Amino acid sequence: MNEVNLKVPAEADNTNPRLEVTLGDITVEQVDVIVNAANSSLLGGGGVDGAIHRAAGPELLECCRTLDGCNTGDAKITPGFQLAAEWVIHTVGPIWHGGTRGEPQLLESCYRSSLARADEVGAESVAFPAISTGVYGYPVQPATAIAIGTVQSAPTRVEIVRFVCFNRETLDAYRTFLG
Ligand code: AR6
């Protein structure tokens, strides 16, 4: 009998994650990974970054000190310490300058890089905040389109992606884009 080669490329295992949208505080999400919208120092800040550091406890900052920062568009992973989530992925979104300084590509890269880190630890569920749309000033509508479009098309084994919105405007944008 002829041998049949049943091997398929690794990427054929990937199906798109199921997308969920919720209103609330990402620090209490019961998922494998929560994503932090950090700055390039990775040493904490305001917004969701401050909330995650407060909820995870001081060990998170100690751990982040060893990471040597992070470039815009890139992502690094740490344990979640006192969080319900096992891991925190710290990504650095672009500061909005009007959209002509590569902001869309950099924001897309945040979502892709974060999913790549999640795959490296075998995470099945990931919660994202609306990266760059707070202090960094990225308009909510185009940022939402990039978040959803990137997660829908990224090669990943993550099964559930939950977008955690902190205000109504963001929630409405996600609901509109997801129909
Ligand atoms: N859970 C979920 N979303 C939140 C939470 C929370 N607990 N808190 C705020 N948000 P921002 P950025 C939302 O400013 O724009 C920090 O100082 C918020 O309403 O946290 O990427 C960093 O250190 C908004 O929708 O992040 C950097 O310096 C979204 O999270 C800088 O801010 C992102 O807002 C990064 O700015």
Coordinates of C-alpha atoms and ligand atoms in Angstrom, one line a residue:
M1 CA 0.0 0.0 0.0
N2 CA 1.3 3.4 -0.8
E3 CA 2.2 5.6 2.2
V4 CA 0.0 8.5 2.6
N5 CA 1.6 11.6 4.0
L6 CA -0.8 13.0 6.6
K7 CA 1.4 15.7 7.7
V8 CA 0.0 19.2 7.3
P9 CA 1.7 22.5 7.8
A10 CA 1.6 23.7 11.4
E11 CA -0.4 26.7 10.4
A12 CA -3.2 24.5 9.2
D13 CA -4.0 23.8 12.9
N14 CA -4.8 27.5 13.4
T15 CA -8.3 28.6 13.4
N16 CA -9.3 32.2 14.1
P17 CA -9.9 32.9 17.8
R18 CA -13.4 33.4 19.0
L19 CA -13.8 37.2 19.7
E20 CA -15.6 38.5 22.8
V21 CA -16.3 42.1 23.9
T22 CA -16.9 43.2 27.5
L23 CA -17.1 46.3 29.5
G24 CA -15.0 46.4 32.7
D25 CA -11.6 46.2 34.4
I26 CA -9.1 44.0 32.7
T27 CA -7.3 43.2 36.0
V28 CA -10.1 40.9 37.1
E29 CA -10.3 38.9 33.9
Q30 CA -10.2 35.1 34.3
V31 CA -8.0 34.4 31.3
D32 CA -4.6 32.9 30.7
V33 CA -3.1 36.2 29.6
I34 CA -4.0 39.9 30.1
V35 CA -2.3 42.4 27.8
N36 CA -0.9 45.6 29.2
A37 CA -0.7 48.9 27.2
A38 CA 2.7 49.8 28.6
N39 CA 5.3 52.4 27.8
S40 CA 8.8 51.6 26.5
S41 CA 10.4 51.6 30.0
L42 CA 8.0 48.8 31.1
L43 CA 8.4 50.3 34.6
G44 CA 4.7 51.2 35.1
G45 CA 2.6 54.3 34.4
G46 CA -1.0 55.4 34.5
G47 CA -4.2 54.0 32.9
V48 CA -4.4 50.3 32.4
D49 CA -0.7 49.9 33.1
G50 CA -1.0 51.4 36.6
A51 CA -4.1 49.3 37.3
I52 CA -2.3 46.1 36.3
H53 CA 0.8 46.9 38.4
R54 CA -1.4 47.7 41.4
A55 CA -3.4 44.5 41.0
A56 CA -0.4 42.2 40.3
G57 CA 1.7 43.5 43.2
P58 CA 5.3 44.8 43.5
E59 CA 6.8 41.6 42.1
L60 CA 5.6 42.6 38.7
L61 CA 7.7 45.8 38.7
E62 CA 10.7 43.8 40.0
C63 CA 10.3 41.4 37.1
C64 CA 9.8 44.2 34.5
R65 CA 13.1 45.7 35.6
T66 CA 14.9 42.7 34.2
L67 CA 13.4 43.1 30.7
D68 CA 15.4 46.0 29.5
G69 CA 12.3 47.9 28.2
C70 CA 10.4 47.2 25.0
N71 CA 10.2 48.8 21.6
T72 CA 7.0 50.3 20.2
G73 CA 5.0 47.6 18.5
D74 CA 6.8 44.8 20.3
A75 CA 5.7 42.7 23.3
K76 CA 7.3 41.0 26.3
I77 CA 5.8 38.5 28.8
T78 CA 5.9 38.1 32.6
P79 CA 4.1 36.1 35.1
G80 CA 0.8 37.6 36.5
F81 CA 1.9 37.3 40.1
Q82 CA -1.2 38.2 42.2
L83 CA -3.5 38.5 39.2
A84 CA -6.0 35.8 38.3
A85 CA -4.3 35.7 34.9
E86 CA -1.2 33.5 34.7
W87 CA 0.7 35.9 32.4
V88 CA 0.9 39.5 31.5
I89 CA 2.0 40.5 28.1
H90 CA 3.4 44.0 28.0
T91 CA 3.1 45.8 24.7
V92 CA 3.9 49.3 23.7
G93 CA 1.5 51.1 21.5
P94 CA 2.3 54.0 19.3
I95 CA 1.7 57.6 20.4
W96 CA -0.8 59.2 17.9
H97 CA 0.8 61.9 15.8
G98 CA -2.0 62.2 13.2
G99 CA -1.4 58.8 11.6
T100 CA 1.5 59.7 9.3
R101 CA 4.3 58.2 11.5
G102 CA 3.5 54.5 11.0
E103 CA 1.0 54.4 13.8
P104 CA -1.4 51.9 12.1
Q105 CA 1.5 49.5 11.4
L106 CA 2.8 49.8 14.9
L107 CA -0.6 49.2 16.5
E108 CA -1.1 46.2 14.3
S109 CA 2.3 44.9 15.4
C110 CA 1.3 45.2 19.1
Y111 CA -1.6 42.8 18.5
R112 CA 0.4 40.4 16.4
S113 CA 3.4 40.4 18.8
S114 CA 1.1 39.9 21.8
L115 CA -0.5 36.8 20.2
A116 CA 2.9 35.5 19.3
R117 CA 4.0 35.7 22.9
A118 CA 0.8 34.1 24.0
D119 CA 1.4 31.2 21.6
E120 CA 4.9 30.7 23.1
V121 CA 3.4 29.9 26.5
G122 CA 0.5 27.9 25.1
A123 CA -2.2 30.3 26.2
E124 CA -5.7 29.6 25.1
S125 CA -7.4 32.8 26.3
V126 CA -6.2 36.4 26.0
A127 CA -7.8 39.7 27.1
F128 CA -6.7 42.9 25.4
P129 CA -7.4 46.5 26.4
A130 CA -7.9 49.2 23.7
I131 CA -4.1 49.7 23.2
S132 CA -3.0 53.4 22.6
T133 CA -6.5 54.8 22.8
G134 CA -6.0 56.5 26.2
V135 CA -3.0 58.6 27.1
Y136 CA -1.4 57.8 23.7
G137 CA -4.4 59.5 21.9
Y138 CA -5.1 57.0 19.1
P139 CA -8.7 57.6 17.9
V140 CA -11.0 54.9 19.0
Q141 CA -12.6 54.0 15.7
P142 CA -9.5 53.3 13.6
A143 CA -7.8 51.7 16.6
T144 CA -10.7 49.3 17.0
A145 CA -10.7 48.4 13.3
I146 CA -7.0 47.5 13.6
A147 CA -7.5 45.5 16.8
I148 CA -10.3 43.4 15.3
G149 CA -8.8 43.0 11.8
T150 CA -5.4 42.0 13.1
V151 CA -6.7 39.4 15.6
Q152 CA -9.1 37.9 13.0
S153 CA -6.2 37.4 10.6
A154 CA -3.2 36.6 12.8
P155 CA -1.7 33.1 12.8
T156 CA -2.3 32.0 16.3
R157 CA -3.4 29.0 18.4
V158 CA -5.2 31.3 20.9
E159 CA -8.8 30.2 21.1
I160 CA -10.5 33.1 22.8
V161 CA -9.7 36.8 22.5
R162 CA -11.6 39.1 24.8
F163 CA -11.6 42.9 24.2
V164 CA -12.1 44.5 27.5
C165 CA -13.5 48.0 27.1
F166 CA -13.2 50.5 29.9
N167 CA -15.8 53.0 28.7
R168 CA -19.0 53.1 26.6
E169 CA -17.4 54.8 23.5
T170 CA -14.9 51.9 23.2
L171 CA -17.6 49.3 23.8
D172 CA -19.8 50.8 21.1
A173 CA -17.0 50.9 18.6
Y174 CA -16.2 47.2 19.1
R175 CA -19.8 46.3 18.9
T176 CA -20.2 48.3 15.7
F177 CA -17.2 46.7 14.0
L178 CA -18.2 43.2 15.1
G179 CA -21.7 43.7 13.8
Ligands
AR6_1 N1 -9.1 47.8 32.3 C1 -9.3 47.9 31.0 N2 -9.0 49.0 30.3 C2 -8.5 50.1 30.9 C3 -8.3 50.1 32.3 C4 -8.6 48.9 33.0 N3 -8.4 48.8 34.4 N4 -7.8 51.3 32.7 C5 -7.8 52.1 31.6 N5 -8.2 51.3 30.5 P1 -4.1 53.8 28.5 P2 -2.3 53.9 26.1 C6 -8.4 51.7 29.1 O1 -4.0 55.3 28.7 O2 -3.2 54.9 25.5 C7 0.2 54.5 30.6 O3 0.6 55.5 31.5 C8 -8.5 53.2 28.7 O4 -9.8 53.7 29.0 O5 -4.1 52.9 29.7 O6 -1.8 52.8 25.4 C9 1.4 53.7 30.1 O7 2.4 53.6 31.0 C10 -8.2 53.1 27.2 O8 -9.4 52.7 26.6 O9 -3.0 53.3 27.5 C11 1.9 54.5 28.9 O10 2.7 55.6 29.3 C12 -7.2 52.0 27.1 O11 -7.3 51.2 28.4 C13 0.6 55.1 28.3 O12 -0.3 55.1 29.4 C14 -5.7 52.4 26.9 O13 -5.5 53.6 27.7 C15 0.0 54.2 27.3 O14 -1.1 54.8 26.7

